[in-house]
Amino acid sequence: MSSNRKSAFSGDSRSEKPKDGEAGDFSGPIKPIGTHDVSSGLSIGDPRSKKAKGDALVSSPSLTKPSGNSGVSSGVSIGSPNSKNPSGPIIQTTKTSVSSGVRSKAAVSSGVRGKAIVSANVGRVMSFKDVKFGPHESELRFRLIHFWEARNVRTKLLIGLEMLLIDQEETIIQGFIPAGRMDTYLPHMRTGGIYRLHNFFGSNNKTLYRVSEPSVTITFSSTSVLSDLEDSSVCFPEDRFRFYGYEEFNAACDLKGDLYDYVGHIKLVNGQVLNDSLVVDEAEIASTRRVLLHVQTHDGPVMKMYLWDKAASDFGERFKASGGTASVILVTTLNPKRYGGALCLSSMASSRIFMDSDVQATRDYLNWLNSNLDVAKRVDADVVTKTETVTIGELFSYMKQADAKVAWFECIATIGDVVHGSGWYYIGCGGCHTKATKGPTTLMCKKCGKSDIVGVAQYLAKISVYDNNDQAVFVLLGDSGHELSGKKASELVESYFEANEDEGSDHLVPVPQALIDTIGQTRKFIVKVSTHNLTGKTQTLTVTKVLTPEDPDIGVNLEESDGERVKRAAENIEGEEPKRAKCG
């Protein structure tokens, strides 16, 4: 460990004897360093499993294995889709032995802002399962599996640091460090590190989006002392997964309850079929902060999986590192949601990504996949690329959800009117369609960097639409207006000025008859729920494509093909009156 970790984190220099008396000193068989032992007696995520009461907790009978060997203690292979699966998640624990700590290094206290405090006394050790609500002066020993920032969903204000911890009894519990104490502890923390903690508070665990079963959270208090644990004969598991399959996720959909893990194989990446030539655009992921996967466990139903922010970038990095060949994915703490009647899995701030040979669970699934390629290829890719169909009311409900993200949906609606009195088009760059800016004598494009461009009229028309229960305003952007009216905006504007030569270039062109004639038509609109919708700035939804309800093109992936066009054209173009295109 580096020198800056020689201090542990703490809130007080006192090293008092614990008062709880609830747990004793732990001892156990010594497992040789470097040995990996995965226990798994059931089929992970089997969607056809039979249910019984209780969680399936799979563990090996002993921690002692020959040095250098790795194995799976199981009655049925993890990859097998034919095993009987009890109700609840399938628990898989990865164990490893480390030399890790009855001896500890000096501690750091939040009360003294990082100054070294010797706190090496060994106190009575408490296990996670014995932690109750209230203050504790006992000692905890654990591995830090993962940590992430907790922020207010609306304001993005930093609340603190959340952690996932595991003790030697394979119990996982959530930890929390308030924002005001993060500076003391965070510089010394590392994923996978083994620690001992003196003095803490057992807080009530949150009821929404929990990542562990216990009803309490280990909260660092002002007197907490965290130090590195060394030279221990105790085996601390490396990780522990709680797997759900399609049926379990479907049952938990939209309940905002516990977050479970998923393992399966990838069918599509952003609408592209997985093959040797697939290249993931990391720049696009950085810009959109989103990856859409279609995934499947064994031969079960295909699901959409949305990876956001860090999970999206982690996927891009890992997929690139694999040379574009990775096919198995494991994602932790997923939130199951239903969009337009279809089950989707959405990553959270706590989510982690593993692929192919990263952990034992992915290695086991990869072995199954390589032996069952015919099963994995049974689903037609065209089936899974449809955008979910939702009602107008469901669109509004989605926009109000605290964890909603930018997304595309299908919505069947009838056109009630075309909004008059405002511009129905804008002048964009003839090359990239970005809104043109007016220079001293020419039109300019900021995106292309050109100071003299040819302006081309592009649709920016608002229409009022309705379905059986609700009404909304959609804005037709770019080619979507052409798809609805059958006429290009540039043609309509040009024909108007040809018939009205006396009008100046700043004249407001009235809504053309081609748009008015669409009133009363029922169409299928591909609409984008944008950041402006999610922040409450507007409820007007952008249309990226217009189809007839029976259009055969509905089966193609429309999100990515139209997303770039929307991104190019949607910058700062609402609310301004259109100008006449400059030629030359």
Short mmCIF file of N, CA and C in Angstrom, two decimals, residues 161-251:
data_model
loop_
_atom_site.label_atom_id
_atom_site.label_comp_id
_atom_site.label_asym_id
_atom_site.label_seq_id
_atom_site.Cartn_x
_atom_site.Cartn_y
_atom_site.Cartn_z
N LEU A 161 -21.07 9.37 0.13
CA LEU A 161 -20.46 8.25 -0.59
C LEU A 161 -21.13 6.96 -0.13
N GLU A 162 -21.68 6.21 -1.06
CA GLU A 162 -22.27 4.92 -0.74
C GLU A 162 -21.27 3.81 -1.03
N MET A 163 -21.36 2.74 -0.27
CA MET A 163 -20.40 1.64 -0.39
C MET A 163 -21.12 0.31 -0.33
N LEU A 164 -20.50 -0.69 -0.93
CA LEU A 164 -20.97 -2.06 -0.82
C LEU A 164 -19.87 -2.85 -0.12
N LEU A 165 -20.18 -3.44 1.03
CA LEU A 165 -19.20 -4.11 1.87
C LEU A 165 -19.58 -5.58 2.05
N ILE A 166 -18.58 -6.43 2.25
CA ILE A 166 -18.83 -7.85 2.51
C ILE A 166 -17.91 -8.32 3.62
N ASP A 167 -18.47 -9.10 4.56
CA ASP A 167 -17.64 -9.61 5.65
C ASP A 167 -17.28 -11.07 5.41
N GLN A 168 -16.58 -11.68 6.37
CA GLN A 168 -16.07 -13.03 6.18
C GLN A 168 -17.18 -14.07 6.20
N GLU A 169 -18.38 -13.70 6.64
CA GLU A 169 -19.52 -14.61 6.62
C GLU A 169 -20.34 -14.48 5.35
N GLU A 170 -19.81 -13.77 4.37
CA GLU A 170 -20.42 -13.59 3.06
C GLU A 170 -21.67 -12.70 3.10
N THR A 171 -21.84 -11.95 4.18
CA THR A 171 -22.97 -11.02 4.28
C THR A 171 -22.58 -9.69 3.63
N ILE A 172 -23.43 -9.23 2.74
CA ILE A 172 -23.21 -7.94 2.10
C ILE A 172 -24.07 -6.89 2.79
N ILE A 173 -23.51 -5.73 3.01
CA ILE A 173 -24.24 -4.63 3.64
C ILE A 173 -23.84 -3.33 2.97
N GLN A 174 -24.72 -2.36 3.03
CA GLN A 174 -24.43 -1.07 2.44
C GLN A 174 -23.79 -0.16 3.47
N GLY A 175 -22.80 0.62 3.03
CA GLY A 175 -22.15 1.59 3.89
C GLY A 175 -22.38 3.00 3.37
N PHE A 176 -22.20 3.99 4.24
CA PHE A 176 -22.44 5.38 3.84
C PHE A 176 -21.51 6.32 4.60
N ILE A 177 -20.90 7.23 3.85
CA ILE A 177 -20.08 8.30 4.45
C ILE A 177 -20.71 9.63 4.06
N PRO A 178 -21.15 10.44 5.01
CA PRO A 178 -21.73 11.73 4.68
C PRO A 178 -20.75 12.61 3.91
N ALA A 179 -21.28 13.52 3.11
CA ALA A 179 -20.45 14.35 2.25
C ALA A 179 -19.38 15.11 3.03
N GLY A 180 -19.71 15.56 4.23
CA GLY A 180 -18.77 16.34 5.03
C GLY A 180 -17.58 15.55 5.52
N ARG A 181 -17.63 14.22 5.47
CA ARG A 181 -16.52 13.39 5.95
C ARG A 181 -15.79 12.68 4.81
N MET A 182 -16.24 12.90 3.59
CA MET A 182 -15.64 12.18 2.46
C MET A 182 -14.17 12.53 2.26
N ASP A 183 -13.79 13.77 2.47
CA ASP A 183 -12.41 14.19 2.24
C ASP A 183 -11.43 13.46 3.14
N THR A 184 -11.90 13.04 4.29
CA THR A 184 -11.02 12.32 5.22
C THR A 184 -10.79 10.88 4.76
N TYR A 185 -11.84 10.22 4.35
CA TYR A 185 -11.76 8.79 4.07
C TYR A 185 -11.45 8.44 2.61
N LEU A 186 -12.02 9.20 1.69
CA LEU A 186 -11.94 8.83 0.27
C LEU A 186 -10.52 8.68 -0.26
N PRO A 187 -9.56 9.56 0.09
CA PRO A 187 -8.20 9.40 -0.46
C PRO A 187 -7.54 8.07 -0.10
N HIS A 188 -8.02 7.42 0.96
CA HIS A 188 -7.39 6.18 1.42
C HIS A 188 -8.15 4.93 0.99
N MET A 189 -9.27 5.10 0.32
CA MET A 189 -10.11 3.97 -0.02
C MET A 189 -9.77 3.41 -1.39
N ARG A 190 -9.85 2.11 -1.53
CA ARG A 190 -9.61 1.46 -2.81
C ARG A 190 -10.54 0.26 -2.94
N THR A 191 -11.02 0.05 -4.12
CA THR A 191 -11.88 -1.09 -4.38
C THR A 191 -11.13 -2.39 -4.12
N GLY A 192 -11.73 -3.29 -3.36
CA GLY A 192 -11.11 -4.57 -3.02
C GLY A 192 -10.29 -4.54 -1.75
N GLY A 193 -10.11 -3.37 -1.15
CA GLY A 193 -9.32 -3.24 0.07
C GLY A 193 -10.00 -3.91 1.26
N ILE A 194 -9.17 -4.40 2.21
CA ILE A 194 -9.66 -5.04 3.43
C ILE A 194 -9.47 -4.06 4.57
N TYR A 195 -10.53 -3.81 5.35
CA TYR A 195 -10.48 -2.78 6.39
C TYR A 195 -11.09 -3.28 7.69
N ARG A 196 -10.75 -2.55 8.76
CA ARG A 196 -11.42 -2.72 10.05
C ARG A 196 -11.95 -1.36 10.46
N LEU A 197 -13.15 -1.35 11.01
CA LEU A 197 -13.82 -0.10 11.37
C LEU A 197 -14.21 -0.13 12.84
N HIS A 198 -13.75 0.87 13.59
CA HIS A 198 -14.16 1.06 14.98
C HIS A 198 -15.14 2.23 15.05
N ASN A 199 -16.19 2.05 15.82
CA ASN A 199 -17.18 3.11 16.07
C ASN A 199 -17.94 3.47 14.79
N PHE A 200 -19.20 3.20 14.80
CA PHE A 200 -20.05 3.52 13.64
C PHE A 200 -21.49 3.58 14.11
N PHE A 201 -22.36 3.99 13.22
CA PHE A 201 -23.77 4.08 13.55
C PHE A 201 -24.57 3.19 12.60
N GLY A 202 -25.45 2.37 13.15
CA GLY A 202 -26.33 1.54 12.34
C GLY A 202 -27.57 2.32 11.97
N SER A 203 -27.61 2.84 10.73
CA SER A 203 -28.75 3.62 10.27
C SER A 203 -29.76 2.72 9.58
N ASN A 204 -30.99 3.18 9.53
CA ASN A 204 -32.00 2.44 8.79
C ASN A 204 -31.67 2.46 7.30
N ASN A 205 -31.70 1.30 6.67
CA ASN A 205 -31.44 1.23 5.24
C ASN A 205 -32.60 1.86 4.48
N LYS A 206 -32.31 2.46 3.35
CA LYS A 206 -33.36 3.07 2.55
C LYS A 206 -34.28 1.99 1.99
N THR A 207 -35.49 2.36 1.71
CA THR A 207 -36.47 1.40 1.18
C THR A 207 -36.48 1.37 -0.34
N LEU A 208 -36.00 2.42 -0.99
CA LEU A 208 -35.99 2.48 -2.45
C LEU A 208 -34.61 2.14 -2.97
N TYR A 209 -34.56 1.33 -4.00
CA TYR A 209 -33.33 1.01 -4.72
C TYR A 209 -32.23 0.50 -3.79
N ARG A 210 -32.55 -0.48 -2.96
CA ARG A 210 -31.54 -1.05 -2.06
C ARG A 210 -30.61 -1.98 -2.84
N VAL A 211 -29.35 -2.02 -2.41
CA VAL A 211 -28.37 -2.89 -3.05
C VAL A 211 -27.96 -4.05 -2.14
N SER A 212 -28.56 -4.15 -0.96
CA SER A 212 -28.26 -5.25 -0.04
C SER A 212 -29.49 -5.55 0.80
N GLU A 213 -29.51 -6.77 1.39
CA GLU A 213 -30.69 -7.21 2.12
C GLU A 213 -30.84 -6.63 3.51
N PRO A 214 -29.75 -6.42 4.30
CA PRO A 214 -29.92 -5.98 5.69
C PRO A 214 -30.73 -4.69 5.80
N SER A 215 -31.44 -4.58 6.91
CA SER A 215 -32.29 -3.41 7.14
C SER A 215 -31.53 -2.22 7.67
N VAL A 216 -30.21 -2.39 7.90
CA VAL A 216 -29.40 -1.28 8.41
C VAL A 216 -28.26 -0.97 7.45
N THR A 217 -27.76 0.24 7.56
CA THR A 217 -26.61 0.71 6.78
C THR A 217 -25.50 1.10 7.74
N ILE A 218 -24.26 0.75 7.41
CA ILE A 218 -23.11 1.14 8.23
C ILE A 218 -22.75 2.59 7.90
N THR A 219 -23.08 3.49 8.80
CA THR A 219 -22.82 4.92 8.57
C THR A 219 -21.61 5.37 9.38
N PHE A 220 -20.68 6.02 8.70
CA PHE A 220 -19.49 6.54 9.39
C PHE A 220 -19.89 7.77 10.19
N SER A 221 -19.55 7.74 11.48
CA SER A 221 -19.88 8.86 12.37
C SER A 221 -18.63 9.69 12.64
N SER A 222 -18.80 10.70 13.47
CA SER A 222 -17.67 11.58 13.79
C SER A 222 -16.59 10.88 14.59
N THR A 223 -16.90 9.74 15.21
CA THR A 223 -15.91 9.00 16.01
C THR A 223 -15.40 7.74 15.30
N SER A 224 -15.80 7.55 14.03
CA SER A 224 -15.40 6.33 13.31
C SER A 224 -13.90 6.32 13.02
N VAL A 225 -13.30 5.14 13.16
CA VAL A 225 -11.88 4.95 12.85
C VAL A 225 -11.77 3.77 11.88
N LEU A 226 -11.28 4.05 10.69
CA LEU A 226 -11.13 3.01 9.67
C LEU A 226 -9.65 2.80 9.40
N SER A 227 -9.21 1.56 9.46
CA SER A 227 -7.80 1.27 9.22
C SER A 227 -7.67 0.02 8.37
N ASP A 228 -6.52 -0.11 7.71
CA ASP A 228 -6.25 -1.28 6.88
C ASP A 228 -6.06 -2.50 7.77
N LEU A 229 -6.53 -3.64 7.28
CA LEU A 229 -6.41 -4.89 8.01
C LEU A 229 -5.37 -5.77 7.33
N GLU A 230 -4.42 -6.29 8.12
CA GLU A 230 -3.32 -7.06 7.54
C GLU A 230 -3.10 -8.37 8.29
N ASP A 231 -2.46 -9.30 7.58
CA ASP A 231 -1.99 -10.55 8.18
C ASP A 231 -3.10 -11.36 8.85
N SER A 232 -4.22 -11.48 8.17
CA SER A 232 -5.32 -12.25 8.73
C SER A 232 -5.40 -13.62 8.08
N SER A 233 -5.82 -14.61 8.84
CA SER A 233 -6.04 -15.94 8.29
C SER A 233 -7.47 -16.10 7.79
N VAL A 234 -8.28 -15.06 7.93
CA VAL A 234 -9.69 -15.12 7.55
C VAL A 234 -9.85 -14.82 6.07
N CYS A 235 -10.70 -15.58 5.39
CA CYS A 235 -10.97 -15.37 3.98
C CYS A 235 -12.14 -14.41 3.80
N PHE A 236 -11.89 -13.31 3.12
CA PHE A 236 -12.95 -12.36 2.78
C PHE A 236 -13.33 -12.55 1.32
N PRO A 237 -14.59 -12.87 1.03
CA PRO A 237 -14.99 -13.05 -0.37
C PRO A 237 -14.70 -11.80 -1.19
N GLU A 238 -14.41 -12.00 -2.47
CA GLU A 238 -14.13 -10.87 -3.36
C GLU A 238 -15.40 -10.14 -3.74
N ASP A 239 -16.50 -10.87 -3.92
CA ASP A 239 -17.72 -10.26 -4.42
C ASP A 239 -18.88 -11.20 -4.14
N ARG A 240 -20.07 -10.70 -4.36
CA ARG A 240 -21.27 -11.53 -4.19
C ARG A 240 -22.35 -10.96 -5.10
N PHE A 241 -22.91 -11.80 -5.94
CA PHE A 241 -23.92 -11.35 -6.90
C PHE A 241 -25.29 -11.92 -6.54
N ARG A 242 -26.31 -11.15 -6.83
CA ARG A 242 -27.70 -11.58 -6.62
C ARG A 242 -28.39 -11.53 -7.99
N PHE A 243 -28.49 -12.67 -8.65
CA PHE A 243 -28.96 -12.71 -10.02
C PHE A 243 -30.47 -12.86 -10.11
N TYR A 244 -31.04 -12.11 -11.02
CA TYR A 244 -32.43 -12.25 -11.40
C TYR A 244 -32.50 -12.63 -12.87
N GLY A 245 -33.52 -13.39 -13.23
CA GLY A 245 -33.81 -13.68 -14.62
C GLY A 245 -35.00 -12.87 -15.10
N TYR A 246 -35.47 -13.17 -16.28
CA TYR A 246 -36.56 -12.38 -16.88
C TYR A 246 -37.80 -12.38 -15.99
N GLU A 247 -38.21 -13.54 -15.50
CA GLU A 247 -39.44 -13.62 -14.71
C GLU A 247 -39.34 -12.81 -13.43
N GLU A 248 -38.18 -12.88 -12.76
CA GLU A 248 -38.01 -12.13 -11.51
C GLU A 248 -37.98 -10.63 -11.75
N PHE A 249 -37.25 -10.20 -12.79
CA PHE A 249 -37.23 -8.78 -13.12
C PHE A 249 -38.63 -8.29 -13.51
N ASN A 250 -39.34 -9.11 -14.24
CA ASN A 250 -40.68 -8.72 -14.68
C ASN A 250 -41.61 -8.54 -13.49
N ALA A 251 -41.49 -9.42 -12.50
CA ALA A 251 -42.32 -9.31 -11.30
C ALA A 251 -41.96 -8.08 -10.46
#
